CSV table of C-alpha atoms in Angstrom, one decimal:
chain,number,residue,atom,x,y,z
L,242,UNK,CA,24.2,-4.1,-11.1
L,243,UNK,CA,23.2,-1.8,-8.2
L,244,UNK,CA,20.5,-2.5,-5.6
L,245,UNK,CA,17.7,-0.3,-4.2
L,246,UNK,CA,16.9,-0.9,-0.6
L,247,UNK,CA,13.7,0.6,0.8
L,248,UNK,CA,13.1,0.6,4.5
L,249,UNK,CA,9.9,1.0,6.5
L,250,UNK,CA,10.1,2.0,10.2
L,251,UNK,CA,8.1,0.3,12.8
L,252,UNK,CA,5.1,2.4,13.8
L,253,UNK,CA,5.8,4.9,16.5
L,254,UNK,CA,9.6,4.4,16.2
L,255,UNK,CA,10.6,8.0,15.7
L,256,UNK,CA,12.4,8.2,19.1
L,257,UNK,CA,14.4,5.1,18.2
L,258,UNK,CA,15.3,6.6,14.8
L,259,UNK,CA,16.5,9.8,16.5
L,260,UNK,CA,18.4,8.0,19.2
L,261,UNK,CA,20.4,6.0,16.6
L,262,UNK,CA,20.7,8.6,13.9
L,263,UNK,CA,24.2,9.8,14.7
L,264,UNK,CA,25.6,6.2,14.6
L,265,UNK,CA,23.7,5.7,11.3
L,266,UNK,CA,25.2,8.8,9.8
L,267,UNK,CA,28.7,7.5,10.7
L,268,UNK,CA,27.9,4.2,9.0
L,269,UNK,CA,26.8,6.1,5.8
L,270,UNK,CA,30.0,8.1,5.8
L,271,UNK,CA,32.1,5.0,6.2
L,272,UNK,CA,30.3,3.4,3.2
L,273,UNK,CA,30.0,6.5,1.1
L,274,UNK,CA,31.8,4.9,-1.8
L,275,UNK,CA,29.0,2.4,-2.2
L,276,UNK,CA,26.2,5.0,-2.1
L,277,UNK,CA,24.8,6.1,-5.4
L,278,UNK,CA,22.0,7.8,-3.4
L,279,UNK,CA,20.3,7.5,-0.1
L,280,UNK,CA,18.1,9.4,2.3
L,281,UNK,CA,15.1,9.4,4.6
L,282,UNK,CA,11.6,9.4,3.2
L,283,UNK,CA,9.7,12.5,4.0
L,284,UNK,CA,6.0,13.6,4.0
L,285,UNK,CA,4.8,16.6,2.0
L,286,UNK,CA,5.7,18.9,4.9
L,287,UNK,CA,9.3,17.7,5.0
L,288,UNK,CA,8.9,15.6,8.2
L,289,UNK,CA,10.2,12.1,8.7
L,290,UNK,CA,7.8,9.6,7.0
L,291,UNK,CA,9.1,6.5,8.7
L,292,UNK,CA,11.8,4.9,6.4
L,293,UNK,CA,14.5,5.5,3.9
L,294,UNK,CA,15.8,4.6,0.5
L,295,UNK,CA,19.3,3.5,-0.4
L,296,UNK,CA,20.7,2.9,-3.9
L,297,UNK,CA,23.9,1.0,-3.5
L,298,UNK,CA,26.7,-0.1,-5.9
L,299,UNK,CA,26.8,-3.7,-4.9
L,300,UNK,CA,27.0,-6.8,-7.1
L,301,UNK,CA,24.7,-9.3,-5.3
L,302,UNK,CA,21.7,-9.6,-3.2
L,303,UNK,CA,23.8,-11.1,-0.5
L,304,UNK,CA,26.0,-8.0,-0.4
L,305,UNK,CA,22.9,-5.8,-0.2
L,306,UNK,CA,21.5,-7.9,2.6
L,307,UNK,CA,24.8,-7.7,4.5
L,308,UNK,CA,25.0,-3.9,3.9
L,309,UNK,CA,21.6,-3.2,5.4
L,310,UNK,CA,22.1,-5.7,8.2
L,311,UNK,CA,25.2,-3.7,9.2
L,312,UNK,CA,23.3,-0.4,9.4
L,313,UNK,CA,22.8,0.8,13.0
L,314,UNK,CA,19.1,1.5,12.3
L,315,UNK,CA,18.7,-2.2,11.3
L,316,UNK,CA,20.7,-3.4,14.3
L,317,UNK,CA,18.6,-1.3,16.7
L,318,UNK,CA,15.4,-2.9,15.4
L,319,UNK,CA,14.0,0.2,13.7
L,320,UNK,CA,12.7,-1.4,10.6
L,321,UNK,CA,9.4,-3.2,10.3
L,322,UNK,CA,10.2,-4.2,6.7
L,323,UNK,CA,13.0,-4.0,4.2
L,324,UNK,CA,12.6,-4.4,0.5
L,325,UNK,CA,15.7,-5.1,-1.7
L,326,UNK,CA,15.4,-4.9,-5.5
L,327,UNK,CA,18.0,-4.8,-8.3
L,328,UNK,CA,18.1,-1.4,-10.0
L,329,UNK,CA,19.2,-0.3,-13.4
L,330,UNK,CA,21.2,2.9,-13.4
L,331,UNK,CA,19.7,4.9,-16.3
L,332,UNK,CA,20.3,8.5,-15.3
L,333,UNK,CA,22.3,9.8,-12.3
L,334,UNK,CA,22.9,13.6,-11.8
L,335,UNK,CA,21.7,14.2,-15.4
L,336,UNK,CA,24.2,11.7,-16.9
L,337,UNK,CA,22.8,8.9,-19.0
L,338,UNK,CA,24.2,5.4,-18.4
L,339,UNK,CA,22.1,3.6,-21.0
L,340,UNK,CA,24.3,2.4,-23.9
L,341,UNK,CA,21.4,2.5,-26.3
L,342,UNK,CA,20.7,6.2,-25.7
L,343,UNK,CA,23.0,8.7,-27.4
L,344,UNK,CA,22.3,12.3,-26.3
């Protein structure tokens, strides 16, 4: 079952985020096959809001923990807090994955 990983940047860490962004994007590209969705959290004006969200196709909490620990943002000490939660894939790109729902 997939995992959702929500990250919260340390206050005032935008410069650190921007300094490690390119390395982070390489990490995401290298792990694209695991990513069901991911991206930075934004405020209503479209500006960085200090964190991100990943939905990853991994089978265990240990795998999710290892995944986020390998992220250059994590390695650089950007995150104040990381929340990892199992996630049920119900709909992705308009496709239903729930066996009990027949469109």
